[in-house]
Coordinates of C-alpha atoms in Angstrom, one line a residue:
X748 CA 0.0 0.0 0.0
X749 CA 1.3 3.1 -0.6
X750 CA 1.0 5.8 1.7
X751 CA 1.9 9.0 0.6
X752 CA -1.1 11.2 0.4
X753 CA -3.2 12.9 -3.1
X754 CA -0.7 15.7 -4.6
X755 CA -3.6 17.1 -6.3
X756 CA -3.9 19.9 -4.2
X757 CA -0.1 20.2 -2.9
X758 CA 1.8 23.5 -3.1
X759 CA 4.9 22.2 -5.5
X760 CA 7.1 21.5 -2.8
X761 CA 4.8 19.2 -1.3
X762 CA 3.9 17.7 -4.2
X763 CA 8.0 16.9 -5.1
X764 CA 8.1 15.2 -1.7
X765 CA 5.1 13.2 -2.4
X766 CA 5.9 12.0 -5.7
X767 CA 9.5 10.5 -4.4
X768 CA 8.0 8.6 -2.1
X769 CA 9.1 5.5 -4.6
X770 CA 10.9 7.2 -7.4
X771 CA 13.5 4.6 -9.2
X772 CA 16.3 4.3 -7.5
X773 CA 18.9 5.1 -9.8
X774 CA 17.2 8.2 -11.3
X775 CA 17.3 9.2 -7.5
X776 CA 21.1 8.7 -7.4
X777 CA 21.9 10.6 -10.9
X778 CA 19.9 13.5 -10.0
X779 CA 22.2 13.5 -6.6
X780 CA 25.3 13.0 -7.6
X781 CA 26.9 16.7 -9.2
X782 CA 25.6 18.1 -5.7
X783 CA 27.3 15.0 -3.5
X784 CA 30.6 15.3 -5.8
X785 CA 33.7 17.0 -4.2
X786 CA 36.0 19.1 -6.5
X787 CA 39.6 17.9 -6.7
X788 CA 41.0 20.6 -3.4
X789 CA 37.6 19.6 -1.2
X790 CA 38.6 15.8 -1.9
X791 CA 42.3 15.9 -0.8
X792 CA 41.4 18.0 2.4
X793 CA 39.1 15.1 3.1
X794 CA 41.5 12.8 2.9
X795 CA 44.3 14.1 4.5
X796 CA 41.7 15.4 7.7
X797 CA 40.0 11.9 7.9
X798 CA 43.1 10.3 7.8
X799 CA 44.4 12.1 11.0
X800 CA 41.6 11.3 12.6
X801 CA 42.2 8.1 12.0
X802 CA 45.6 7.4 13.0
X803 CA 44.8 9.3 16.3
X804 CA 41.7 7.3 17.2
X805 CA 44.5 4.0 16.2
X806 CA 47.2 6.2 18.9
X807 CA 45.1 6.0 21.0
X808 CA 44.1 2.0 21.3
X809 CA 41.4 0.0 19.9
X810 CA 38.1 -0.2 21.5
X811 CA 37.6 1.8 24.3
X812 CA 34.9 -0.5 26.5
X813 CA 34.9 -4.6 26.8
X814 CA 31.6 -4.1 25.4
X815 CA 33.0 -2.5 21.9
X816 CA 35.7 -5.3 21.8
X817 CA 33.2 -8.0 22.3
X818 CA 31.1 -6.7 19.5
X819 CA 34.3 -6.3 17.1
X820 CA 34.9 -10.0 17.7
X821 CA 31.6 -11.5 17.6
X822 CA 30.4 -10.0 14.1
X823 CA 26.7 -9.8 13.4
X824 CA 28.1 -11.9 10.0
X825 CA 29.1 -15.2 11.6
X826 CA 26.8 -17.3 13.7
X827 CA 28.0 -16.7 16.4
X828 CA 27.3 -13.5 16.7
X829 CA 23.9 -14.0 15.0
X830 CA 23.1 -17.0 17.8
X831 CA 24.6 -14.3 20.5
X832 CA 22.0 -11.8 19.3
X833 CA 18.9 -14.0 19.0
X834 CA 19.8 -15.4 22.3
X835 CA 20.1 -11.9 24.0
X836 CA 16.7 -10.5 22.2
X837 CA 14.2 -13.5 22.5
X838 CA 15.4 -13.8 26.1
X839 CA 14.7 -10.4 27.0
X840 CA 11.0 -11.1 25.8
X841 CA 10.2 -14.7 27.0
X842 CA 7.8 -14.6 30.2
X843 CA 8.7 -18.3 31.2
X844 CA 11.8 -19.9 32.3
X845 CA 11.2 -23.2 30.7
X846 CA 11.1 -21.4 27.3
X847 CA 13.9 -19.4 27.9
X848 CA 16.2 -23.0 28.6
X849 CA 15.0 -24.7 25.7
X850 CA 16.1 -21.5 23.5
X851 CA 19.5 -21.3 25.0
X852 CA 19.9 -25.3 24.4
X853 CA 19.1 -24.7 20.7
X854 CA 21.0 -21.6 19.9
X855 CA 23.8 -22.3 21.4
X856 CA 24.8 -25.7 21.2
X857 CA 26.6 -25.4 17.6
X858 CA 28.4 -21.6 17.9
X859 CA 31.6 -23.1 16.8
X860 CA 33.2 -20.8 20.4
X861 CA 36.5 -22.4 19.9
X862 CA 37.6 -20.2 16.9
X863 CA 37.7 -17.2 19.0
X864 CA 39.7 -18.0 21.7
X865 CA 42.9 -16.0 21.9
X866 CA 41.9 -13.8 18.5
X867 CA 41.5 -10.8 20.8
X868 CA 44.1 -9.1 23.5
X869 CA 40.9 -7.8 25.1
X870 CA 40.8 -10.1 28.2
X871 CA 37.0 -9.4 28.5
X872 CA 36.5 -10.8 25.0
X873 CA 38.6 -13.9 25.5
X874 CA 37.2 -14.2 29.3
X875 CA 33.6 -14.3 26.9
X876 CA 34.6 -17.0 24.4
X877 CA 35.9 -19.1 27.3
X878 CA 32.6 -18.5 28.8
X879 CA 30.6 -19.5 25.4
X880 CA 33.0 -22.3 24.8
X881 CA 31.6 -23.8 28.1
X882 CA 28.7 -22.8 27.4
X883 CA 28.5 -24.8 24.4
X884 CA 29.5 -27.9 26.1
X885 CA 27.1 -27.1 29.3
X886 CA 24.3 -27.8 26.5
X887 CA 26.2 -30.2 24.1
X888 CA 26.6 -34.2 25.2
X889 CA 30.6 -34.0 25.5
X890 CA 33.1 -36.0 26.6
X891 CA 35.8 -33.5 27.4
X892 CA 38.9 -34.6 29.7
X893 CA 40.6 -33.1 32.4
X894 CA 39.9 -29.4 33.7
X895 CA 37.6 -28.8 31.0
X896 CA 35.2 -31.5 32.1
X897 CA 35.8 -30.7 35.8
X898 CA 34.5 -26.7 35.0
X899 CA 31.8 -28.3 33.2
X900 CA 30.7 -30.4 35.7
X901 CA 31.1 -27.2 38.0
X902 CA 29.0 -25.2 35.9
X903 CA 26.5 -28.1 34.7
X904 CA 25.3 -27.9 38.5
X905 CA 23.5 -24.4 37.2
X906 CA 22.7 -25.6 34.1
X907 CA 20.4 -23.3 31.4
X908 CA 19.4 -20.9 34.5
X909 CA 22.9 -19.9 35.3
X910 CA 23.3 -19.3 31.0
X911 CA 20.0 -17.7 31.6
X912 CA 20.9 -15.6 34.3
X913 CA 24.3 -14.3 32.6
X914 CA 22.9 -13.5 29.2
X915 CA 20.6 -10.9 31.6
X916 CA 23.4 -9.4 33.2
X917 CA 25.7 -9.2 29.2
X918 CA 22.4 -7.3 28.5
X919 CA 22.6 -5.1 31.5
X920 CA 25.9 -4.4 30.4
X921 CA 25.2 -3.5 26.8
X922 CA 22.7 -1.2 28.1
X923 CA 25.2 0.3 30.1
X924 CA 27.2 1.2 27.1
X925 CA 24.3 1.9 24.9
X926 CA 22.0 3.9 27.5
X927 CA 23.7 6.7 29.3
X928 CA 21.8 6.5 32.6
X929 CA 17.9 5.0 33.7
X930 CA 16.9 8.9 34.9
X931 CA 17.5 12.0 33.7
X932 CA 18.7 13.3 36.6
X933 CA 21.3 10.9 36.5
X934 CA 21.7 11.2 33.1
X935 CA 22.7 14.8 33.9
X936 CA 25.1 13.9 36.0
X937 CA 27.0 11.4 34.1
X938 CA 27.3 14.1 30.8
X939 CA 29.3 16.5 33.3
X940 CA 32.6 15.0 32.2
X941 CA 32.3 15.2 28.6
X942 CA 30.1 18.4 29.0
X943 CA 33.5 20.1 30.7
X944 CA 35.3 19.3 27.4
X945 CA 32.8 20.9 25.0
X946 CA 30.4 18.2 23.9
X947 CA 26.4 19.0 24.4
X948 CA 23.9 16.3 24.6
X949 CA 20.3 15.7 23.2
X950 CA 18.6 13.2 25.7
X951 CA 15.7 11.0 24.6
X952 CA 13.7 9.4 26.9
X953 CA 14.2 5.4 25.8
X954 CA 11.0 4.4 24.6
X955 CA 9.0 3.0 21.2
X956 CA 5.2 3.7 19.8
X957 CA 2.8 3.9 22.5
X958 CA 0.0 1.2 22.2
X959 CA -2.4 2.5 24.8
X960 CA -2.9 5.9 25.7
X961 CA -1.8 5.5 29.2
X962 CA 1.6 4.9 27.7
X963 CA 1.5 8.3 25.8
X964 CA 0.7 10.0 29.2
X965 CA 3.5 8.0 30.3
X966 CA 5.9 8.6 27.7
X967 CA 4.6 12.8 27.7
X968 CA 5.1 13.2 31.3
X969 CA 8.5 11.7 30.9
X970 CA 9.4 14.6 28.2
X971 CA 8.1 17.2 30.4
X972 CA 10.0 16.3 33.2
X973 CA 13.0 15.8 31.4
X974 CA 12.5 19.9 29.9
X975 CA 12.4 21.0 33.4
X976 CA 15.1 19.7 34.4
X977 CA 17.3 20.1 31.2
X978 CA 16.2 23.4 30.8
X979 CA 17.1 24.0 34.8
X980 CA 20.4 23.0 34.1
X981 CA 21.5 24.6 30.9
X982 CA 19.3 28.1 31.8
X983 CA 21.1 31.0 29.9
X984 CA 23.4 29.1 27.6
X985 CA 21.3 29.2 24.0
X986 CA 19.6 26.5 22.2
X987 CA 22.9 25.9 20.5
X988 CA 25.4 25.5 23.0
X989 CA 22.7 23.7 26.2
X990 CA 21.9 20.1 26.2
X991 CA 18.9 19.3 24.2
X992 CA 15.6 16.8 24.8
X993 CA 14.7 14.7 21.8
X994 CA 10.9 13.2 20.9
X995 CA 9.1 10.3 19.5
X996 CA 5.8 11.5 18.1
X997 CA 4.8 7.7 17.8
X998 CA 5.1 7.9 21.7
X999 CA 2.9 10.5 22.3
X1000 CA -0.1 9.1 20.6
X1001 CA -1.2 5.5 20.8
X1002 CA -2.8 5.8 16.9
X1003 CA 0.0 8.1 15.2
X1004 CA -0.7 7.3 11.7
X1005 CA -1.5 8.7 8.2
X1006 CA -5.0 7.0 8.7
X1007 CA -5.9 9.0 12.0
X1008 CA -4.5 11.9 10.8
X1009 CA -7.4 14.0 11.8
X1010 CA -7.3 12.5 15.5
X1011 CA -3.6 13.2 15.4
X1012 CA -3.9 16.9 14.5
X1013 CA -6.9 17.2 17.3
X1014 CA -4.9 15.3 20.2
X1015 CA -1.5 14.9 19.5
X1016 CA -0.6 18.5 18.2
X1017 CA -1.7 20.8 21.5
X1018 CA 0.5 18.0 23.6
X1019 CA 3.2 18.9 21.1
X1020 CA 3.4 22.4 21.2
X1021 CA 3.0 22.5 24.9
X1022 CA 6.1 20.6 24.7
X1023 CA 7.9 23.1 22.5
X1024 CA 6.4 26.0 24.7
X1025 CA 7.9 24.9 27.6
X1026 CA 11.3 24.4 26.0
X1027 CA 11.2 27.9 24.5
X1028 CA 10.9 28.6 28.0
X1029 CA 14.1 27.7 29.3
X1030 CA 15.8 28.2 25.8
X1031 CA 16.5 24.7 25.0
X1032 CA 16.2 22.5 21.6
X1033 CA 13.6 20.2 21.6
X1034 CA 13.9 17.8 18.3
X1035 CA 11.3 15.9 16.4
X1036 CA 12.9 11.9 16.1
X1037 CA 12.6 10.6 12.1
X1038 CA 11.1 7.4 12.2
X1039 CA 9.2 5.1 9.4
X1040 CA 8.6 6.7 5.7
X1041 CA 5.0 6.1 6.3
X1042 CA 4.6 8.7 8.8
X1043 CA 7.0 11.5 7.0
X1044 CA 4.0 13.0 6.1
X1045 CA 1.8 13.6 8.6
X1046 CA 5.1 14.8 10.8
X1047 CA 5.2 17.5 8.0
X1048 CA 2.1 18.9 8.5
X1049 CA 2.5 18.8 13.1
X1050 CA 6.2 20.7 12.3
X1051 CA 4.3 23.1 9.7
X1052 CA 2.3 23.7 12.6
X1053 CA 4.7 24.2 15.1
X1054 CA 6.3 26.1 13.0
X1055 CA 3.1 28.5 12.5
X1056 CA 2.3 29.1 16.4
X1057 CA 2.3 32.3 17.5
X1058 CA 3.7 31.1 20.8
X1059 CA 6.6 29.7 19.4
X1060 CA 7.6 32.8 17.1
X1061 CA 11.8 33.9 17.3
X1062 CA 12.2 30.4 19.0
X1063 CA 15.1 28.8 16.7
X1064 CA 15.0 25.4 18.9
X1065 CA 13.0 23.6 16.9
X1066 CA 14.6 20.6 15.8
X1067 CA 13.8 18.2 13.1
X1068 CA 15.8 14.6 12.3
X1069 CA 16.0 14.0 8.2
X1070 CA 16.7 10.8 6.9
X1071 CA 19.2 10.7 4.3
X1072 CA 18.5 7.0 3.4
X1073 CA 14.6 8.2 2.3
X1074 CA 14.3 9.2 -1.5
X1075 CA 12.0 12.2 -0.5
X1076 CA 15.0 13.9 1.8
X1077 CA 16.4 16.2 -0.7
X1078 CA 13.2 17.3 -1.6
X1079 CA 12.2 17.4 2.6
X1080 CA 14.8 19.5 3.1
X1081 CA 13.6 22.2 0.4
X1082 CA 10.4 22.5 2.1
X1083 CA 11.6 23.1 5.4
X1084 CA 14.1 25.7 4.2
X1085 CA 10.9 27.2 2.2
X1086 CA 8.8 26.6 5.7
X1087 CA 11.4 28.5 7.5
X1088 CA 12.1 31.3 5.6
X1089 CA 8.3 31.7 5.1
X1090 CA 7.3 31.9 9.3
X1091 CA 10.8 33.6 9.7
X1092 CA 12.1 31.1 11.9
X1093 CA 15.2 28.8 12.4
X1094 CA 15.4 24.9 12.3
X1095 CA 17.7 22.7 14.2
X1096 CA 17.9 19.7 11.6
X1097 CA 19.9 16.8 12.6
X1098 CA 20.8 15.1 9.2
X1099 CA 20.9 10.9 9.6
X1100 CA 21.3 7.9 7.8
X1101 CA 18.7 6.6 8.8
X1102 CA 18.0 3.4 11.4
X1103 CA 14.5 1.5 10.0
X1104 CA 15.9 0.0 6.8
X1105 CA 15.6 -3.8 7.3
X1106 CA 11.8 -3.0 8.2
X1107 CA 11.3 -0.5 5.4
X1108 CA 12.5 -3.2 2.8
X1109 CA 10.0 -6.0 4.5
X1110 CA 6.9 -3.6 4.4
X1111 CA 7.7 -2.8 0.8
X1112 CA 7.9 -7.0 -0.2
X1113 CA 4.7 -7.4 1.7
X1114 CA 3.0 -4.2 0.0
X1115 CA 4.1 -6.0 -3.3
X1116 CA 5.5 -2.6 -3.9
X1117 CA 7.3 -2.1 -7.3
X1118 CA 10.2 0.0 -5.5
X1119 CA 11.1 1.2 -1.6
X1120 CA 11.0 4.7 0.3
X1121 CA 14.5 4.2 0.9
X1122 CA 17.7 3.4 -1.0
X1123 CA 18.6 -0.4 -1.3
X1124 CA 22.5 0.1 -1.1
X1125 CA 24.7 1.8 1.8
X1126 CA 26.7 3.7 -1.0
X1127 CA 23.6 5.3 -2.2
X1128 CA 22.3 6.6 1.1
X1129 CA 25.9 8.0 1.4
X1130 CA 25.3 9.9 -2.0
X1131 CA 22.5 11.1 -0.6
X1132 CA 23.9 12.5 2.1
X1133 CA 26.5 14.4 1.5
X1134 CA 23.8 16.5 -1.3
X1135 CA 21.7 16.9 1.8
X1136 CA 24.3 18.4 4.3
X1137 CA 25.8 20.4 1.0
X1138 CA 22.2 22.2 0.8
X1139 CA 22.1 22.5 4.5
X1140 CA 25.1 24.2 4.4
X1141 CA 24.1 26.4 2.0
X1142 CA 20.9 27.4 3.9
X1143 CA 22.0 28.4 7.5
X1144 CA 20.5 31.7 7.6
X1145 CA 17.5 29.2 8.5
X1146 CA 19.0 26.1 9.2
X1147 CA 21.2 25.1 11.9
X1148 CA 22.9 21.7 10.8
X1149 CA 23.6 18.9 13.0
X1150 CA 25.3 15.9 10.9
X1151 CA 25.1 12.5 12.8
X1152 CA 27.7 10.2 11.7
X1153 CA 30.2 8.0 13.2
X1154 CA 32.6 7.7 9.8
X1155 CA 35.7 9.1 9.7
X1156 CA 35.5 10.3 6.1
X1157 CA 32.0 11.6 6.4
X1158 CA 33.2 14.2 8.9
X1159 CA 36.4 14.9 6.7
X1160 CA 33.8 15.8 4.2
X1161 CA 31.3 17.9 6.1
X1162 CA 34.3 19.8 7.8
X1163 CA 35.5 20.6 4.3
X1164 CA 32.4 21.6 2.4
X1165 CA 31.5 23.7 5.6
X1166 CA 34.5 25.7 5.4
X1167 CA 33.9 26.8 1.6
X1168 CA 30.2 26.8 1.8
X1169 CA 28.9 29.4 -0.3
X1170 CA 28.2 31.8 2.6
X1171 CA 31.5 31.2 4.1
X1172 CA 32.1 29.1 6.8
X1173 CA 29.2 27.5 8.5
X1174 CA 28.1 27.2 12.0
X1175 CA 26.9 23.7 12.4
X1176 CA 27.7 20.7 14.9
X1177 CA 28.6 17.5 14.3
X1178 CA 26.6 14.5 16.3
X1179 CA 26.7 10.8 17.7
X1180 CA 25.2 8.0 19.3
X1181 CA 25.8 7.3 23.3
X1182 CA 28.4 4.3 23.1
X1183 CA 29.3 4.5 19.7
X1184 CA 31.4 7.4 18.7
X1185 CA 33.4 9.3 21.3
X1186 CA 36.7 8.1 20.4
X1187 CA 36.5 9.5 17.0
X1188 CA 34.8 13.2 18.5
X1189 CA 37.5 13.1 20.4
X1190 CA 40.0 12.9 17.7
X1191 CA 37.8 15.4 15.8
X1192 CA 38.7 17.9 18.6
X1193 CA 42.0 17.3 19.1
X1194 CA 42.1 18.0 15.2
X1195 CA 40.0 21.0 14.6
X1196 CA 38.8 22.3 18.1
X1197 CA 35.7 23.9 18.2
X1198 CA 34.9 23.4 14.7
X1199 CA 34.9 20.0 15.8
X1200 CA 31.5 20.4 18.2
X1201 CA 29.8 17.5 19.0
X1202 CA 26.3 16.7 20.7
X1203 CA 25.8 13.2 22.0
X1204 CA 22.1 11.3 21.4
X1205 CA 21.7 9.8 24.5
X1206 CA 19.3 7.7 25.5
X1207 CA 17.7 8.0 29.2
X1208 CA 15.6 4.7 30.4
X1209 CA 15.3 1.6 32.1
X1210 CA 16.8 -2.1 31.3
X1211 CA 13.3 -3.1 30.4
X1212 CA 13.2 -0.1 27.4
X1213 CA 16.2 -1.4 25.6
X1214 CA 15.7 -3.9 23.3
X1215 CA 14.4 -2.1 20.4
X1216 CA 16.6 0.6 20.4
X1217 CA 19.8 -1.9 21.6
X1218 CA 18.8 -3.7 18.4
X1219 CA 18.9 -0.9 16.4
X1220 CA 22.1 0.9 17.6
X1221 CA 23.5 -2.9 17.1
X1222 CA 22.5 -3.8 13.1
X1223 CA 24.1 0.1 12.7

């Protein structure tokens, strides 16, 4: 089914977005590429800057957490890694013990564990393939000699609820490195550190779509308190320089979809600018979360809105999340530079990659869909977005850009069309994930200073909220 709405009626932007909702993939590409192409001076800059980053993040050691090393070991691609994660998932989600044992007999009684043993100088990665190694054999018939069938006879005497009970506490752990704290006034306290050395954070308050509509009061209240007290803390520093609060509009309304849109306009938007209203009031960003291409739509017309409210007028936190991997992004961006300069406002638009692919591709093979809202290869998507931060560099008397990346190259790149942008060099920050790219900020800094400034998405929630996102963050 496809869900982008009638353009009969559409003002031409609107319509453009619209009608790329499945354009051909390749005609998408061609009409990118002159804008994503570097010239010859731009391209060597790169290079050279990315490279430096590089070597330094290499100076300075490999993987900076057990966590990192045990994921750089255990790729996603073998299957071990694949068991590891469909362990670690399904057990987060099974009710019953009984269930739980039989999944961990099946799963991991062929990892072929032995392979890794000694292939990492991490001792937290080699202390884990021991540990899956004997793991294997708890759940394998074996007839292993000497210490190795004395530890697992020792550890047989636990059996699947001892395996059960660690692959909780590995979860706890990855949720550690993942989720920066289960509060935010703890969450707060544990950005100090990096927030002494210049990085600003945008805090989202770990959650998915809200089924009932006790879980939108939930998951609103959450966001309120979480202004208060962001806005309590970073009172007088700007929108740009204080620590941010990110939403999920799927969380604040139990039916947010193209289908309800006239419930969504009549419910969800007065929650949603009360939102924004309070975080004009303490002067902080506040920024819309991207998520699936069937909703891109209907979040147009709630930011057009936002964007119109008298309450809201000379507030420049308004963020918004574009996803370079959708075919309408280019043409998203347009509009909102057309939106802005229309209601005289400034966006905050954090430019991504996007983090809903596999399920985009399945919906579009169920729909029978002749083609997908997003690109099918990685090299595409990174076409895409480089001509999407080049015309968000070119529009900063109404955008402020935020480019979210964790490659080395892709910051090279930004950094150098930023300094020749077309209306000299841009203000603009660069962004991460929690757990995932502080090593390379850091080398950014060390590099370019505060040309180098870096926000941190960091997720605030309990172990109970982090599978989806844990999953995500993960396949990335």
């Amino acid at each position: 089914m496809n869900f982008a709405i009638s353009t009969a009626d559409l003002a031409p932007l609107r319509r453009a977005i619209s009608e790329a909702y499945r354009r051909d993939e390749s005609a998408c590409v061609q009409a990118l590429l002159d804008a994503a192409t570097l010239n010859d001076d731009q391209k060597a800059g790169a290079q050279t800057l990315a490279r430096q980053f590089v070597e330094t993040v290499r100076t300075q050691g490999g993987p900076s957490s057990g966590v990192a090393a045990l994921m750089h070991e255990f790729s996603l691609s073998s299957e071990e890694g694949i068991a590891l994660m469909c362990v670690a998932e399904a057990l987060l989600r099974i009710p019953d013990r009984d269930t739980a044992d039989r999944l961990i007999r099946d799963k991991l009684s062929a990892g072929d564990w032995e392979t890794h043993l000694g292939q990492s100088a991490s001792l937290f990665v080699n202390a884990a393939a021991w540990g899956l190694l004997i793991t294997g054999k708890l759940v394998t018939p074996t007839r292993a000699e000497g210490l190795a069938a004395g530890l697992t006879r020792l550890l047989a005497r636990g059996g699947e609820p001892l395996i059960r009970r660690g692959f909780d506490l590995a979860m706890r752990l990855l949720g550690r490195q993942f989720v920066l704290a289960e509060n935010i006034e703890e969450a707060l306290e544990r950005a100090g550190e990096r927030s002494e050395r210049g990085y600003r954070y945008s805090f989202d308050m770990l959650g998915e779509a809200a089924l009932t509509a006790a879980d939108a009061e939930r998951y609103y209240d959450a966001y309120e308190h979480a202004i208060h007290r962001v806005g309590t803390h970073g009172a007088g520093r700007g929108v740009h320089a204080a620590h941010g609060v990110s939403v999920k509009l799927s969380a604040l309304h139990p039916r947010y979809a193209r289908a309800q849109r006239e419930r969504v306009l009549l419910e969800l938007l007065p929650r949603l600018l009360a939102l924004f209203e309070l975080a004009h009031h303490y002067g902080i960003g506040l920024s819309i979360d991207a998520e699936e291409a069937d909703r891109l739509e209907l979040s147009l017309e709630l930011i057009e809105a936002v964007a119109s409210a008298q309450t809201l007028q000379g507030f420049q936190g308004v963020g918004i999340v574009v996803q370079a991997y959708q075919k309408r992004a280019p043409y998203v961006i347009d509009w909102l530079v057309d939106l802005a300069r229309t209601r005289k406002c400034r966006f905050m638009l954090r430019l991504v990659k996007g983090a809903y692919w596999d399920s985009e591709i399945k919906r579009g093979q169920i729909d029978g869909a002749s083609g997908y809202p997003v690109y099918t290869r990685k090299g595409h998507t990174d076409v895409a977005y480089l001509a999407c931060a080049r015309k968000l560099l070119e529009a900063t008397d109404v955008m402020y850009p935020q480019f979210a990346t964790h490659n080395a190259y892709s910051v090279a790149v930004i950094h150098e069309l930023a300094m020749h942008a077309a209306r000299g060099p841009a203000e603009f920050e660069f962004q991460c994930l929690h757990g995932m790219g502080e090593q390379l900020y850091d080398a950014v800094q060390a590099e370019i200073g505060e040309r180098g400034a870096c926000r941190i998405y960091a997720p605030v929630g309990s172990h109970q909220s982090l599978l989806p996102y844990l999953v995500r963050r993960l396949l990335e």
